[in-house]
PDB file of C-alpha atoms in Angstrom:
ATOM      1  CA  MET A   1       0.000   0.000   0.000  1.00  0.00           C
ATOM      2  CA  SER A   2       1.415   3.365  -0.992  1.00  0.00           C
ATOM      3  CA  LEU A   3       0.482   6.979  -0.581  1.00  0.00           C
ATOM      4  CA  LEU A   4       0.836   9.165  -3.655  1.00  0.00           C
ATOM      5  CA  THR A   5       1.552  12.774  -2.808  1.00  0.00           C
ATOM      6  CA  ASP A   6       1.407  15.885  -4.989  1.00  0.00           C
ATOM      7  CA  THR A   7       5.201  15.700  -5.253  1.00  0.00           C
ATOM      8  CA  PRO A   8       7.336  13.170  -7.147  1.00  0.00           C
ATOM      9  CA  SER A   9       7.628  11.288  -3.866  1.00  0.00           C
ATOM     10  CA  ARG A  10       5.571   8.185  -3.218  1.00  0.00           C
ATOM     11  CA  GLN A  11       5.349   6.821   0.281  1.00  0.00           C
ATOM     12  CA  MET A  12       5.139   3.118   0.988  1.00  0.00           C
ATOM     13  CA  LEU A  13       2.778   2.609   3.900  1.00  0.00           C
ATOM     14  CA  CYS A  14       2.965  -1.145   4.402  1.00  0.00           C
ATOM     15  CA  ALA A  15       3.755  -4.459   2.754  1.00  0.00           C
ATOM     16  CA  SER A  16       2.493  -7.899   3.747  1.00  0.00           C
ATOM     17  CA  ASN A  17       5.609  -9.901   2.834  1.00  0.00           C
ATOM     18  CA  ASP A  18       8.945  -9.764   1.001  1.00  0.00           C
ATOM     19  CA  MET A  19       7.355 -10.034  -2.442  1.00  0.00           C
ATOM     20  CA  ALA A  20       4.999  -7.131  -1.677  1.00  0.00           C
ATOM     21  CA  THR A  21       7.920  -5.080  -0.353  1.00  0.00           C
ATOM     22  CA  VAL A  22       9.929  -5.686  -3.534  1.00  0.00           C
ATOM     23  CA  LEU A  23       6.859  -4.879  -5.648  1.00  0.00           C
ATOM     24  CA  GLU A  24       6.548  -1.471  -3.994  1.00  0.00           C
ATOM     25  CA  GLU A  25      10.314  -0.821  -3.873  1.00  0.00           C
ATOM     26  CA  VAL A  26      10.711  -1.508  -7.592  1.00  0.00           C
ATOM     27  CA  GLN A  27       7.847   0.803  -8.528  1.00  0.00           C
ATOM     28  CA  PHE A  28       9.148   3.480  -6.155  1.00  0.00           C
ATOM     29  CA  LYS A  29      12.622   3.189  -7.667  1.00  0.00           C
ATOM     30  CA  VAL A  30      11.706   3.219 -11.373  1.00  0.00           C
ATOM     31  CA  VAL A  31       8.621   5.474 -11.041  1.00  0.00           C
ATOM     32  CA  GLU A  32       6.386   3.237 -13.134  1.00  0.00           C
ATOM     33  CA  GLY A  33       4.125   0.236 -12.683  1.00  0.00           C
ATOM     34  CA  PRO A  34       0.536  -0.723 -11.892  1.00  0.00           C
ATOM     35  CA  CYS A  35       0.470   1.004  -8.487  1.00  0.00           C
ATOM     36  CA  ILE A  36       1.578   4.340  -9.919  1.00  0.00           C
ATOM     37  CA  THR A  37      -0.787   4.063 -12.876  1.00  0.00           C
ATOM     38  CA  ALA A  38      -3.752   3.276 -10.587  1.00  0.00           C
ATOM     39  CA  ALA A  39      -2.934   6.240  -8.359  1.00  0.00           C
ATOM     40  CA  GLU A  40      -2.488   8.590 -11.318  1.00  0.00           C
ATOM     41  CA  SER A  41      -5.563   7.446 -13.243  1.00  0.00           C
ATOM     42  CA  GLY A  42      -7.937   6.622 -10.395  1.00  0.00           C
ATOM     43  CA  GLU A  43      -8.755   3.378 -12.202  1.00  0.00           C
ATOM     44  CA  GLN A  44      -8.031  -0.220 -11.299  1.00  0.00           C
ATOM     45  CA  VAL A  45      -5.070  -1.705 -13.169  1.00  0.00           C
ATOM     46  CA  HIS A  46      -4.860  -5.440 -13.838  1.00  0.00           C
ATOM     47  CA  LEU A  47      -1.541  -6.736 -15.132  1.00  0.00           C
ATOM     48  CA  THR A  48      -2.120 -10.331 -16.229  1.00  0.00           C
ATOM     49  CA  ASP A  49       0.133 -10.439 -19.290  1.00  0.00           C
ATOM     50  CA  TRP A  50       3.827  -9.750 -18.713  1.00  0.00           C
ATOM     51  CA  GLY A  51       4.466  -9.196 -22.438  1.00  0.00           C
ATOM     52  CA  THR A  52       2.041  -6.280 -22.450  1.00  0.00           C
ATOM     53  CA  ALA A  53       3.427  -5.108 -19.115  1.00  0.00           C
ATOM     54  CA  ALA A  54       6.959  -5.055 -20.539  1.00  0.00           C
ATOM     55  CA  ARG A  55       5.817  -2.630 -23.249  1.00  0.00           C
ATOM     56  CA  ARG A  56       3.816  -0.446 -20.850  1.00  0.00           C
ATOM     57  CA  TRP A  57       6.247  -0.469 -17.883  1.00  0.00           C
ATOM     58  CA  PRO A  58       9.583  -1.810 -19.205  1.00  0.00           C
ATOM     59  CA  LEU A  59      11.759  -0.934 -16.195  1.00  0.00           C
ATOM     60  CA  PHE A  60       9.225  -2.182 -13.659  1.00  0.00           C
ATOM     61  CA  SER A  61       8.558  -5.416 -15.544  1.00  0.00           C
ATOM     62  CA  ALA A  62      12.224  -6.288 -15.980  1.00  0.00           C
ATOM     63  CA  ALA A  63      13.230  -5.467 -12.408  1.00  0.00           C
ATOM     64  CA  PHE A  64      10.293  -7.175 -10.695  1.00  0.00           C
ATOM     65  CA  ARG A  65      10.299 -10.311 -12.883  1.00  0.00           C
ATOM     66  CA  GLU A  66      14.030 -10.690 -12.291  1.00  0.00           C
ATOM     67  CA  ARG A  67      13.326 -11.079  -8.565  1.00  0.00           C
ATOM     68  CA  TYR A  68       9.984 -12.929  -8.837  1.00  0.00           C
ATOM     69  CA  PRO A  69       9.689 -14.785 -12.147  1.00  0.00           C
ATOM     70  CA  ASP A  70       6.820 -16.841 -10.699  1.00  0.00           C
ATOM     71  CA  ALA A  71       4.583 -13.771 -10.264  1.00  0.00           C
ATOM     72  CA  GLN A  72       1.671 -14.168 -12.648  1.00  0.00           C
ATOM     73  CA  ALA A  73      -0.363 -11.006 -12.070  1.00  0.00           C
ATOM     74  CA  VAL A  74      -0.459  -7.667 -10.283  1.00  0.00           C
ATOM     75  CA  HIS A  75      -3.723  -5.909  -9.480  1.00  0.00           C
ATOM     76  CA  ALA A  76      -3.653  -2.267  -8.381  1.00  0.00           C
ATOM     77  CA  PHE A  77      -6.526  -0.388  -6.763  1.00  0.00           C
ATOM     78  CA  PRO A  78      -6.671   3.380  -6.210  1.00  0.00           C
ATOM     79  CA  LEU A  79      -7.266   4.638  -2.677  1.00  0.00           C
ATOM     80  CA  TRP A  80     -10.013   7.250  -3.030  1.00  0.00           C
ATOM     81  CA  PHE A  81     -11.105   9.771  -0.421  1.00  0.00           C
ATOM     82  CA  GLY A  82     -13.989  11.707  -1.919  1.00  0.00           C
ATOM     83  CA  ASP A  83     -12.628  13.266  -5.113  1.00  0.00           C
ATOM     84  CA  TYR A  84      -8.995  12.882  -4.084  1.00  0.00           C
ATOM     85  CA  ILE A  85      -6.735   9.875  -4.670  1.00  0.00           C
ATOM     86  CA  LEU A  86      -4.612   9.145  -1.610  1.00  0.00           C
ATOM     87  CA  GLY A  87      -2.557   6.399  -3.248  1.00  0.00           C
ATOM     88  CA  SER A  88      -3.017   2.776  -4.221  1.00  0.00           C
ATOM     89  CA  VAL A  89      -2.936  -0.822  -3.094  1.00  0.00           C
ATOM     90  CA  ASP A  90      -1.220  -3.611  -5.055  1.00  0.00           C
ATOM     91  CA  VAL A  91      -2.010  -7.292  -4.902  1.00  0.00           C
ATOM     92  CA  VAL A  92       0.443  -9.690  -6.527  1.00  0.00           C
ATOM     93  CA  SER A  93      -0.605 -13.213  -7.476  1.00  0.00           C
ATOM     94  CA  ARG A  94       1.220 -16.393  -8.401  1.00  0.00           C
ATOM     95  CA  THR A  95      -1.983 -17.779  -9.950  1.00  0.00           C
ATOM     96  CA  PRO A  96      -2.126 -17.647 -13.768  1.00  0.00           C
ATOM     97  CA  GLY A  97      -4.623 -14.972 -14.785  1.00  0.00           C
ATOM     98  CA  GLY A  98      -4.533 -13.410 -11.348  1.00  0.00           C
ATOM     99  CA  LEU A  99      -7.513 -12.781  -9.111  1.00  0.00           C
ATOM    100  CA  SER A 100     -11.034 -13.947  -9.937  1.00  0.00           C
ATOM    101  CA  VAL A 101     -13.737 -11.388 -10.690  1.00  0.00           C
ATOM    102  CA  GLU A 102     -15.171 -11.926  -7.202  1.00  0.00           C
ATOM    103  CA  ALA A 103     -11.765 -11.458  -5.572  1.00  0.00           C
ATOM    104  CA  ILE A 104     -11.220  -8.251  -7.572  1.00  0.00           C
ATOM    105  CA  GLU A 105     -14.543  -6.876  -6.311  1.00  0.00           C
ATOM    106  CA  GLU A 106     -13.595  -7.784  -2.728  1.00  0.00           C
ATOM    107  CA  ALA A 107     -10.136  -6.222  -3.130  1.00  0.00           C
ATOM    108  CA  ALA A 108     -11.700  -2.989  -4.431  1.00  0.00           C
ATOM    109  CA  GLU A 109     -13.965  -2.898  -1.369  1.00  0.00           C
ATOM    110  CA  ALA A 110     -10.947  -3.512   0.875  1.00  0.00           C
ATOM    111  CA  ALA A 111      -9.080  -0.648  -0.835  1.00  0.00           C
ATOM    112  CA  ASP A 112     -12.029   1.661  -0.109  1.00  0.00           C
ATOM    113  CA  ALA A 113     -11.982   0.574   3.549  1.00  0.00           C
ATOM    114  CA  ALA A 114      -8.201   1.130   3.690  1.00  0.00           C
ATOM    115  CA  ALA A 115      -8.597   4.664   2.329  1.00  0.00           C
ATOM    116  CA  ASN A 116     -11.040   5.471   5.117  1.00  0.00           C
ATOM    117  CA  ALA A 117      -8.702   3.913   7.684  1.00  0.00           C
ATOM    118  CA  LEU A 118      -5.820   6.129   6.484  1.00  0.00           C
ATOM    119  CA  LEU A 119      -7.486   9.367   7.511  1.00  0.00           C
ATOM    120  CA  PRO A 120      -6.400   9.205  11.188  1.00  0.00           C
ATOM    121  CA  ALA A 121      -2.878   8.373  10.000  1.00  0.00           C
ATOM    122  CA  GLN A 122      -2.905  11.465   7.811  1.00  0.00           C
ATOM    123  CA  ARG A 123      -3.565  13.579  10.897  1.00  0.00           C
ATOM    124  CA  MET A 124      -0.735  11.816  12.780  1.00  0.00           C
ATOM    125  CA  LEU A 125       1.690  12.504   9.972  1.00  0.00           C
ATOM    126  CA  LEU A 126       0.713  16.032   9.017  1.00  0.00           C
ATOM    127  CA  GLU A 127      -0.500  17.559  12.266  1.00  0.00           C
ATOM    128  CA  GLU A 128       1.323  15.651  14.985  1.00  0.00           C
ATOM    129  CA  GLY A 129       4.536  14.741  13.146  1.00  0.00           C
ATOM    130  CA  GLU A 130       4.320  11.113  14.294  1.00  0.00           C
ATOM    131  CA  PHE A 131       4.755   7.951  12.264  1.00  0.00           C
ATOM    132  CA  PRO A 132       2.002   5.333  12.343  1.00  0.00           C
ATOM    133  CA  PRO A 133       3.209   1.848  13.382  1.00  0.00           C
ATOM    134  CA  TRP A 134       3.183   0.361   9.864  1.00  0.00           C
ATOM    135  CA  GLU A 135       5.277  -2.589   8.701  1.00  0.00           C
ATOM    136  CA  PRO A 136       7.995  -3.143   7.616  1.00  0.00           C
ATOM    137  CA  ALA A 137       8.871  -0.247   9.898  1.00  0.00           C
ATOM    138  CA  ASP A 138      12.417   0.333   8.620  1.00  0.00           C
ATOM    139  CA  VAL A 139      11.328   0.531   4.985  1.00  0.00           C
ATOM    140  CA  VAL A 140       8.285   2.662   5.752  1.00  0.00           C
ATOM    141  CA  ARG A 141      10.412   5.050   7.827  1.00  0.00           C
ATOM    142  CA  ALA A 142      12.931   5.258   4.986  1.00  0.00           C
ATOM    143  CA  HIS A 143      10.150   6.298   2.628  1.00  0.00           C
ATOM    144  CA  TRP A 144       8.556   8.792   5.003  1.00  0.00           C
ATOM    145  CA  ALA A 145      11.417  10.626   6.618  1.00  0.00           C
ATOM    146  CA  ASP A 146      14.841   9.393   5.661  1.00  0.00           C
ATOM    147  CA  THR A 147      14.362   9.678   1.900  1.00  0.00           C
ATOM    148  CA  HIS A 148      13.208  13.273   2.226  1.00  0.00           C
ATOM    149  CA  ARG A 149      16.215  14.122   4.391  1.00  0.00           C
ATOM    150  CA  ALA A 150      18.537  12.420   1.901  1.00  0.00           C
ATOM    151  CA  ILE A 151      16.959  14.336  -0.989  1.00  0.00           C
ATOM    152  CA  GLY A 152      17.802  17.543   0.837  1.00  0.00           C
ATOM    153  CA  VAL A 153      21.394  16.439   1.408  1.00  0.00           C
ATOM    154  CA  VAL A 154      21.872  15.504  -2.262  1.00  0.00           C
ATOM    155  CA  ALA A 155      20.174  18.709  -3.466  1.00  0.00           C
ATOM    156  CA  VAL A 156      22.514  20.880  -1.401  1.00  0.00           C
ATOM    157  CA  LYS A 157      25.634  18.881  -2.207  1.00  0.00           C
ATOM    158  CA  GLU A 158      24.944  18.696  -5.945  1.00  0.00           C
ATOM    159  CA  GLU A 159      23.402  22.190  -6.171  1.00  0.00           C
ATOM    160  CA  MET A 160      20.138  20.984  -7.697  1.00  0.00           C
ATOM    161  CA  ASN A 161      16.447  21.089  -6.863  1.00  0.00           C
ATOM    162  CA  ALA A 162      14.662  18.348  -4.897  1.00  0.00           C
ATOM    163  CA  ASP A 163      13.110  16.736  -7.986  1.00  0.00           C
ATOM    164  CA  ALA A 164      16.514  16.377  -9.651  1.00  0.00           C
ATOM    165  CA  ALA A 165      18.046  15.042  -6.416  1.00  0.00           C
ATOM    166  CA  LEU A 166      15.346  12.372  -6.127  1.00  0.00           C
ATOM    167  CA  ALA A 167      15.842  11.451  -9.791  1.00  0.00           C
ATOM    168  CA  LEU A 168      19.589  11.143  -9.196  1.00  0.00           C
ATOM    169  CA  MET A 169      19.034   8.887  -6.186  1.00  0.00           C
ATOM    170  CA  ARG A 170      16.570   6.722  -8.139  1.00  0.00           C
ATOM    171  CA  ALA A 171      19.033   6.423 -11.018  1.00  0.00           C
ATOM    172  CA  ARG A 172      21.753   5.341  -8.588  1.00  0.00           C
ATOM    173  CA  ALA A 173      19.450   2.728  -7.078  1.00  0.00           C
ATOM    174  CA  PHE A 174      18.472   1.407 -10.493  1.00  0.00           C
ATOM    175  CA  SER A 175      22.013   1.319 -11.871  1.00  0.00           C
ATOM    176  CA  THR A 176      23.352  -0.518  -8.818  1.00  0.00           C
ATOM    177  CA  GLY A 177      20.408  -2.888  -8.340  1.00  0.00           C
ATOM    178  CA  ARG A 178      19.887  -1.571  -4.812  1.00  0.00           C
ATOM    179  CA  THR A 179      16.735  -0.146  -3.278  1.00  0.00           C
ATOM    180  CA  LEU A 180      16.130   3.540  -2.844  1.00  0.00           C
ATOM    181  CA  ALA A 181      16.037   2.905   0.920  1.00  0.00           C
ATOM    182  CA  GLU A 182      19.608   1.537   0.721  1.00  0.00           C
ATOM    183  CA  ILE A 183      20.784   4.549  -1.288  1.00  0.00           C
ATOM    184  CA  THR A 184      19.076   6.811   1.237  1.00  0.00           C
ATOM    185  CA  ALA A 185      20.921   5.118   4.104  1.00  0.00           C
ATOM    186  CA  ASP A 186      24.242   5.598   2.282  1.00  0.00           C
ATOM    187  CA  VAL A 187      23.551   9.317   1.748  1.00  0.00           C
ATOM    188  CA  LEU A 188      22.641   9.857   5.386  1.00  0.00           C
ATOM    189  CA  ARG A 189      25.715   7.933   6.632  1.00  0.00           C
ATOM    190  CA  ALA A 190      28.096   9.993   4.497  1.00  0.00           C
TER     191      ALA A 190
END
């Protein structure tokens, strides 16, 4: 589950397992994939054909399939709050063809419930400056606070704006095969 802000930054909120974490990390790093498309369009996205996916999201498809070649489908659902999209939820499946029609309907209902559940967390983050206890905590914290601090460090050091600094960090992560969270940790240790 990820929050999509009005900036180039996306915030991973939680992941249920290692595969889900990699799914979000890859999309965060390459800035493309079903999750981002669902959040940008407000429509559900159902990736069930990796050949089509490779043409639509070439960096995402290559990077994710390299780690999880047994993944058969990814379903992404926008997180709506009224007329505003908060982000999106991804569901990855190892079943050929992905989720059934009934499961897709249930997942869409769950995404709506998740959007409503995020509202108290929004207040925690924006008004109280606290981090909700989401998992995996280290990755979520890296996306919420550490990445933004690292962007500032890179922007000052390289004399560039925040968007360019984030792009530089993402490029470094992609070229080295590391996650953006790992690049962030390196920047903050330096």
